Every structure is written in C-alpha cells, then in structure tokens.
C-alpha cells in the first residue's frame, strides 16, 4: 500500500537518480540550518523514494536516520512519520501485529498529523488488520474510507479501499462480491498505470476465482502478475503466493514446459524476496527495536523482578511434577517386580502340584459330618448333600467354561432352586456365586495356559471366549483380581521359563 506524504517532492516523478540528486542538493544547502525539519525531512524524502522504488534496504537506512534526527530535534510529527514508515517495513517482513500497534496508536493519537496523513494511516491500518484476520475492525475502517474518499472525490484512494473491500470479502469467502469489487479497482489501476495496486487487485482477484474453483480465470490473473513483475521488476512479499498456484495448475494439465518455467520464476522471485527479507529482518530489530528496548530496560527489569516469584513457583511445580513422575515410575517398576514374583509363584505351585494361591480348587464336597453344622436349618441335609455333589460334578467336568451360566441356569441344571444353591455356595465355598464362577474359570486358565502351548498361542479374545467370558476385558480384569498379577506378565513369565528350560 502507499505511504504517508511528508511534503511535496519536486522531482518525484522523474527518475530515481535525478530525484535523489535533487534531495541531496537540499542536504548540502540546508547543512547549517537550525530548522527542526532538517536533516530529518531529507532522510524521510529519500526513504520514501527508495521505498516506492522497491529498495527496502536503502529505505530502512534513511528511515532510521530520520528517526534519529527527529528525536534529537524533538519533532513529534517527524518521529511519528518515521515510525509509521518503519511499521510498513515490519509489514513487509510479516510482523503485522507489531505494525498494527504502531498504526493504531498514531491513528488514534496523532492530532498533529494532517488529514491526508491520517487517511494514509487508516488505509494501511485497514490492510494490516486484514493481514492478521481482524476482519470486523478492518471492515469498519474500510467503510469509513469508502465514504470519506467518495465524498471528497479522491478516486485513487477510493479504489484502494475498494481493493481492500474485495480482500475482506475474499477472506470472508464471499468470492463473487470480492470479484465484483476487485475487477473495478483492477480496471481503474490499469488505466492509471499503478503497477503495485494493480498487482494486488489481480492477486486477490485470482485467489477469489480459485475459491470459486474457476481455475482458468485465476491462472489468467496470476499470469498477468508475473508478466507485470518481469516488466517492472517491482516485487512484493505476497508474490510468493502466486507461483505455487501456477505450478500446480500446469502440473495438473501436464504442461511440463509451463510448469518448469514457473518453477524457475518462483525460485528467482523467492531468492530476491529472501535477500530483502533477511536484511530487513536483521537490521530492523537491531537498529530500531534495540534502542526502544534499551529505553524500556528499567521497566523490564522491574517486571522481571516481579515475575521471579512466579518463576520460582513454576520451577517448584515442575520439580514436584518431575518427582511425582519419578515416584510413579519406581512404583510401576516395583509393582511390575511384584507381579512377576506372583506369576513365578503361580507357575511353581503348578509344577509342585500345590497351590498356595488356590490354583487348584481344594473345596470339594464337604464331609457329611460337617454338613449339619454348615447348612442352614431351612435346607434339609440330604438336599444340601445332593447340591454339593452336583457342584463337584460341575467343577470336575468343567461345565463352568460354558457361556451364559447364571445362578438361575445352574440351579435348573442341578434341579434345585436358586435360593438353596446360593446358600450352599455362600456357606460351603465361602464366596458368592459370581466370585465362585470366576475363580473356577481363572484357576482353569492358570493351569491350562501354563501347560498347553497351543492354548497359550491363541489371541486373548479367543481364550476369553473359551473360558466362557463375553469379552476380553472381563477376562483380564477377573484374572488380575484372582491372581494379583496382570495376564500379560503371567504369559511373559511362562514364555521365559519355557525358553530357559529348552
């Protein structure tokens, strides 16, 4: 976008070299001047000439010098203009947020600038806000600009706002509205031979066509931009967006010549932009931001002191978190060690044919002598004895592996009622029915997994189904609860023992 004027330049419309010579002659004439305009004004004029000629490096050098002398002379108007130009250079290297802060500040507070300069700030602030996707604040400024420039007959600036309105609608995905506005501004800038604004209008016009999936019209716009750039050699940062679309389009259409051409053009443009970008990115912070930081040093130091306490708390929190993680890790390792020991003990008990963890169900039929004492008087002794015999058959014949067994279905199987069966299991097995059933299945699993290599090779869901469980999770939870060790560790220990014994 254009920049604020800082006074008329007599030779501005002539060649750059003639204009620079003219301004340098002013520097010689005014070298002993006590006016607070000099030499600041000279550096601002030269900076603007270099900026508009796409020589951001020399523009930066002159703006920095202008700011230096403006501060020495305490000329707040020139300080403002120099900082506004530097904000534009921040925009150039993508620091749009920093640029927006400066532009917003001077737009709100610089009553010492004239209406023309404030209008330029508004125009560039609206553009910068679009860059950081602050669409509504930007739209407000665009509407204000369109109204004021239309009222005052400022056709050139009106069409710049029209381009911004098109950019706003593109970002809002109102592609057709964007196209209508951008076509108007594009045609105007084409007649005025304003290459930069013409290219910006073409860029967002192409992007809007692409948004509507009208790739042919989009490519036509992007191709015109490349043609204009070759003619003027005036490049701008957003130019990097153009060539990937051209390359992709001709790749899709299998036009190798065009694809290669635009790849080479992209590399050339990118190299030029990168060179400028690197210089401005390095020098702008060093020569502009660093002095500002020095002025703010004391405030920063105080702020740091205030934040030290917060930092210490944060570090303490991190250390505590780390300690808890370490503790959790060691607890995990300790638990894993215990689980491995339990698994080895289980396997040893199977090898010894003796289970201290109730691997083998030792709770067979209770003797008739104890039956009377253990059985509720409601249940006859002969009935209790029959139920216990049926339970023994249920265990020895491994009927507990069948799916869908419930207290009711088992009661029917052994021809008794569920209340009697529940009472006998609670009394003689010393556990409820669900625990009794799970224990039988898990004890079976412990033994068979240790002894049956083929069974052990099955996937866990299949093993769970073989044991009568509805799903893998129910089986693994029951295994851990019964044995005190996860199934995965038990299986690993089996394999370890088998490997070592081979």
Coordinates of C-alpha atoms in Angstrom, one line a residue, residues 36-323:
X36 CA 13.8 21.3 13.2
X37 CA 12.8 19.9 9.8
X38 CA 16.4 19.3 8.8
X39 CA 18.0 16.9 8.2
X40 CA 15.1 14.7 9.1
X41 CA 13.0 15.7 6.2
X42 CA 15.7 14.9 3.7
X43 CA 16.0 11.3 5.1
X44 CA 12.3 10.9 5.1
X45 CA 12.0 12.0 1.4
X46 CA 14.9 9.7 0.4
X47 CA 13.4 6.9 2.3
X48 CA 10.1 7.3 0.6
X49 CA 11.7 7.4 -2.8
X50 CA 13.6 4.2 -2.1
X51 CA 10.6 2.5 -0.6
X52 CA 8.4 3.3 -3.6
X53 CA 11.2 2.1 -5.9
X54 CA 11.2 -1.3 -4.1
X55 CA 14.6 -0.7 -2.5
X56 CA 13.7 -1.6 1.1
X57 CA 17.3 -1.8 2.3
X58 CA 18.1 1.9 1.5
X59 CA 14.6 2.9 2.6
X60 CA 15.3 1.3 6.0
X61 CA 18.6 3.1 6.4
X62 CA 17.1 6.5 5.6
X63 CA 14.1 6.0 7.9
X64 CA 16.3 5.0 10.8
X65 CA 18.4 8.2 10.3
X66 CA 15.2 10.2 10.0
X67 CA 14.0 8.9 13.3
X68 CA 17.4 9.6 15.0
X69 CA 17.4 13.2 13.9
X70 CA 13.6 13.6 14.6
X71 CA 14.2 12.6 18.2
X72 CA 17.2 14.9 18.5
X73 CA 15.1 17.8 17.3
X74 CA 12.1 16.6 19.4
X75 CA 9.9 16.9 16.3
X76 CA 6.9 14.6 17.2
X77 CA 5.4 14.9 13.7
X78 CA 8.6 13.5 12.1
X79 CA 9.0 10.9 14.8
X80 CA 5.5 9.7 14.0
X81 CA 6.1 9.6 10.2
X82 CA 9.4 7.8 10.6
X83 CA 7.9 5.2 12.9
X84 CA 4.9 4.8 10.5
X85 CA 7.3 4.1 7.7
X86 CA 9.2 1.6 9.9
X87 CA 5.8 -0.1 10.6
X88 CA 5.3 -0.6 6.9
X89 CA 8.7 -2.3 6.8
X90 CA 7.6 -4.5 9.7
X91 CA 4.6 -5.4 7.5
X92 CA 7.0 -6.3 4.7
X93 CA 8.7 -9.0 6.8
X94 CA 5.4 -10.3 8.1
X95 CA 5.4 -8.6 11.6
X96 CA 1.8 -7.4 11.0
X97 CA 0.8 -7.4 14.7
X98 CA 3.7 -5.0 15.6
X99 CA 2.9 -2.8 12.6
X100 CA -0.8 -2.7 13.5
X101 CA 0.0 -1.5 17.1
X102 CA 2.0 1.4 15.7
X103 CA -0.5 2.4 13.1
X104 CA -3.4 2.1 15.5
X105 CA -1.6 4.3 18.1
X106 CA -0.9 7.1 15.6
X107 CA -4.4 6.8 14.1
X108 CA -5.9 7.3 17.5
X109 CA -3.5 9.8 19.0
X110 CA -1.7 11.8 16.3
X111 CA -3.8 15.0 16.1
X112 CA -0.7 16.8 14.9
X113 CA -0.8 15.0 11.6
X114 CA -2.9 16.4 8.8
X115 CA -6.0 14.8 7.3
X116 CA -4.1 13.4 4.3
X117 CA -1.5 11.7 6.5
X118 CA -4.2 10.3 8.8
X119 CA -6.1 9.0 5.7
X120 CA -3.0 7.1 4.6
X121 CA -2.6 5.6 8.1
X122 CA -6.3 4.5 8.0
X123 CA -5.8 2.9 4.6
X124 CA -2.7 0.9 5.7
X125 CA -4.2 0.1 9.1
X126 CA -7.2 -1.5 7.4
X127 CA -4.9 -3.5 5.2
X128 CA -2.7 -4.6 8.1
X129 CA -5.8 -5.7 10.2
X130 CA -6.8 -7.9 7.2
X131 CA -3.4 -9.5 7.3
X132 CA -3.9 -10.6 10.9
X133 CA -7.5 -11.6 10.2
X134 CA -9.1 -8.9 12.3
X135 CA -11.8 -8.6 9.8
X136 CA -14.5 -6.6 11.6
X137 CA -12.2 -3.8 12.8
X138 CA -10.8 -3.7 9.3
X139 CA -14.3 -3.5 7.7
X140 CA -15.2 -0.6 9.9
X141 CA -12.1 1.4 8.6
X142 CA -12.8 0.3 5.0
X143 CA -16.4 1.6 5.2
X144 CA -15.2 4.9 6.7
X145 CA -12.6 5.2 4.0
X146 CA -15.0 4.5 1.2
X147 CA -17.4 7.1 2.5
X148 CA -14.9 9.8 3.0
X149 CA -13.0 9.3 -0.2
X150 CA -16.2 9.2 -2.2
X151 CA -17.5 12.4 -0.6
X152 CA -14.1 14.2 -1.2
X153 CA -13.7 12.9 -4.8
X154 CA -10.5 11.0 -4.0
X155 CA -10.8 8.5 -6.8
X156 CA -7.3 6.9 -6.4
X157 CA -7.7 6.3 -2.7
X158 CA -11.3 5.2 -3.1
X159 CA -10.2 2.4 -5.4
X160 CA -7.6 1.4 -2.9
X161 CA -10.3 1.0 -0.3
X162 CA -12.4 -0.9 -2.9
X163 CA -9.5 -3.3 -3.3
X164 CA -9.4 -3.8 0.5
X165 CA -13.1 -4.4 0.5
X166 CA -12.5 -7.1 -2.1
X167 CA -9.7 -8.6 0.1
X168 CA -12.1 -8.5 3.1
X169 CA -14.8 -10.4 1.1
X170 CA -12.2 -12.9 -0.2
X171 CA -11.1 -13.6 3.4
X172 CA -14.8 -13.9 4.4
X173 CA -15.3 -16.4 1.4
X174 CA -17.8 -14.1 -0.3
X175 CA -15.9 -14.7 -3.5
X176 CA -18.3 -13.2 -6.0
X177 CA -18.6 -10.0 -4.1
X178 CA -14.8 -9.9 -3.9
X179 CA -14.6 -10.4 -7.6
X180 CA -17.0 -7.6 -8.4
X181 CA -15.1 -5.1 -6.3
X182 CA -11.6 -6.2 -7.3
X183 CA -12.5 -6.0 -11.0
X184 CA -13.5 -2.4 -10.6
X185 CA -10.3 -1.4 -8.8
X186 CA -8.2 -3.5 -11.1
X187 CA -9.6 -1.7 -14.2
X188 CA -9.0 1.7 -12.5
X189 CA -5.4 1.0 -11.6
X190 CA -4.7 -0.5 -15.0
X191 CA -5.7 2.9 -16.6
X192 CA -3.7 4.8 -14.0
X193 CA -0.6 2.6 -14.6
X194 CA -0.3 2.0 -10.9
X195 CA 1.5 -1.4 -11.1
X196 CA 1.6 -2.2 -7.4
X197 CA -2.0 -1.6 -6.6
X198 CA -2.9 -3.3 -10.0
X199 CA -1.0 -6.4 -9.0
X200 CA -2.5 -6.5 -5.5
X201 CA -6.0 -6.3 -7.1
X202 CA -5.0 -9.1 -9.6
X203 CA -3.7 -11.3 -6.7
X204 CA -6.9 -11.3 -4.7
X205 CA -9.0 -11.4 -7.8
X206 CA -7.1 -14.6 -8.8
X207 CA -7.5 -16.1 -5.3
X208 CA -11.2 -15.3 -5.4
X209 CA -11.6 -17.1 -8.7
X210 CA -9.7 -20.0 -7.3
X211 CA -12.1 -20.0 -4.3
X212 CA -14.9 -20.4 -6.8
X213 CA -12.9 -23.2 -8.5
X214 CA -12.7 -21.2 -11.7
X215 CA -9.0 -22.1 -12.1
X216 CA -8.7 -20.8 -15.7
X217 CA -9.6 -17.2 -14.7
X218 CA -7.4 -17.5 -11.6
X219 CA -4.4 -18.6 -13.6
X220 CA -5.1 -15.7 -16.1
X221 CA -4.8 -13.2 -13.2
X222 CA -1.7 -14.9 -11.8
X223 CA 0.0 -15.0 -15.2
X224 CA -0.7 -11.2 -15.7
X225 CA 1.0 -10.6 -12.3
X226 CA 4.1 -12.5 -13.4
X227 CA 4.2 -10.6 -16.7
X228 CA 3.9 -7.2 -14.9
X229 CA 6.7 -8.2 -12.5
X230 CA 9.0 -9.0 -15.4
X231 CA 8.2 -5.6 -16.9
X232 CA 8.7 -3.5 -13.8
X233 CA 10.9 -5.7 -11.6
X234 CA 8.8 -4.4 -8.7
X235 CA 8.2 -7.4 -6.4
X236 CA 6.2 -7.6 -3.2
X237 CA 6.0 -10.2 -0.4
X238 CA 2.6 -11.7 -1.3
X239 CA 4.1 -12.6 -4.7
X240 CA 5.3 -15.9 -3.2
X241 CA 1.6 -17.0 -3.1
X242 CA 1.2 -16.6 -6.9
X243 CA 3.6 -19.2 -8.3
X244 CA 2.5 -22.3 -6.3
X245 CA -0.9 -21.9 -8.0
X246 CA 0.6 -21.6 -11.4
X247 CA 2.9 -24.6 -10.9
X248 CA 0.1 -26.7 -9.5
X249 CA -2.3 -25.8 -12.4
X250 CA 0.2 -26.6 -15.1
X251 CA 1.2 -29.8 -13.3
X252 CA -2.4 -30.9 -13.3
X253 CA -2.6 -30.1 -17.0
X254 CA 0.6 -32.0 -17.7
X255 CA 2.2 -28.9 -19.3
X256 CA 5.8 -29.6 -18.4
X257 CA 7.2 -26.5 -20.2
X258 CA 5.0 -24.1 -18.3
X259 CA 5.5 -25.9 -15.1
X260 CA 9.2 -25.7 -15.4
X261 CA 9.0 -22.0 -16.4
X262 CA 7.1 -21.1 -13.3
X263 CA 9.2 -23.2 -11.1
X264 CA 12.2 -21.2 -12.3
X265 CA 10.3 -17.9 -11.9
X266 CA 9.3 -18.9 -8.4
X267 CA 12.9 -19.7 -7.4
X268 CA 14.1 -16.3 -8.9
X269 CA 11.5 -14.3 -7.1
X270 CA 11.9 -16.2 -3.9
X271 CA 15.6 -15.6 -3.9
X272 CA 15.1 -11.8 -4.3
X273 CA 12.5 -11.6 -1.6
X274 CA 14.5 -13.8 0.7
X275 CA 17.5 -11.5 0.3
X276 CA 15.5 -8.4 1.2
X277 CA 13.6 -10.2 3.9
X278 CA 16.8 -11.4 5.6
X279 CA 18.3 -7.9 5.6
X280 CA 15.2 -6.1 6.9
X281 CA 14.6 -8.9 9.5
X282 CA 18.2 -8.5 10.7
X283 CA 18.6 -4.7 10.6
X284 CA 15.1 -3.5 11.6
X285 CA 15.2 -5.1 15.1
X286 CA 18.9 -4.2 15.6
X287 CA 18.6 -0.6 14.6
X288 CA 15.0 0.2 15.6
X289 CA 13.8 -2.3 18.1
X290 CA 17.0 -2.5 20.1
X291 CA 17.1 1.2 21.0
X292 CA 13.5 1.1 22.0
X293 CA 14.3 -1.9 24.2
X294 CA 17.1 0.0 25.9
X295 CA 14.7 2.8 26.8
X296 CA 12.3 0.2 28.3
X297 CA 15.1 -1.6 30.1
X298 CA 14.3 -0.4 33.6
X299 CA 10.6 -1.3 33.3
X300 CA 11.5 -4.7 32.0
X301 CA 13.9 -5.3 34.9
X302 CA 11.2 -4.4 37.4
X303 CA 8.8 -6.6 35.6
X304 CA 11.3 -9.5 35.7
X305 CA 11.8 -9.0 39.5
X306 CA 8.0 -9.2 40.0
X307 CA 7.9 -12.4 37.9
X308 CA 10.8 -14.1 39.7
X309 CA 8.4 -15.3 42.4
X310 CA 6.1 -16.7 39.8
X311 CA 9.1 -18.3 38.1
X312 CA 10.2 -19.9 41.3
X313 CA 6.7 -21.3 41.9
X314 CA 6.6 -22.6 38.3
X315 CA 10.0 -24.2 38.7
X316 CA 8.9 -25.7 42.0
X317 CA 5.8 -27.1 40.3
X318 CA 7.9 -28.6 37.6
X319 CA 10.3 -30.2 40.1
X320 CA 7.3 -31.5 42.1
X321 CA 5.8 -32.9 38.8
X322 CA 9.1 -34.5 37.9
X323 CA 9.4 -36.0 41.4

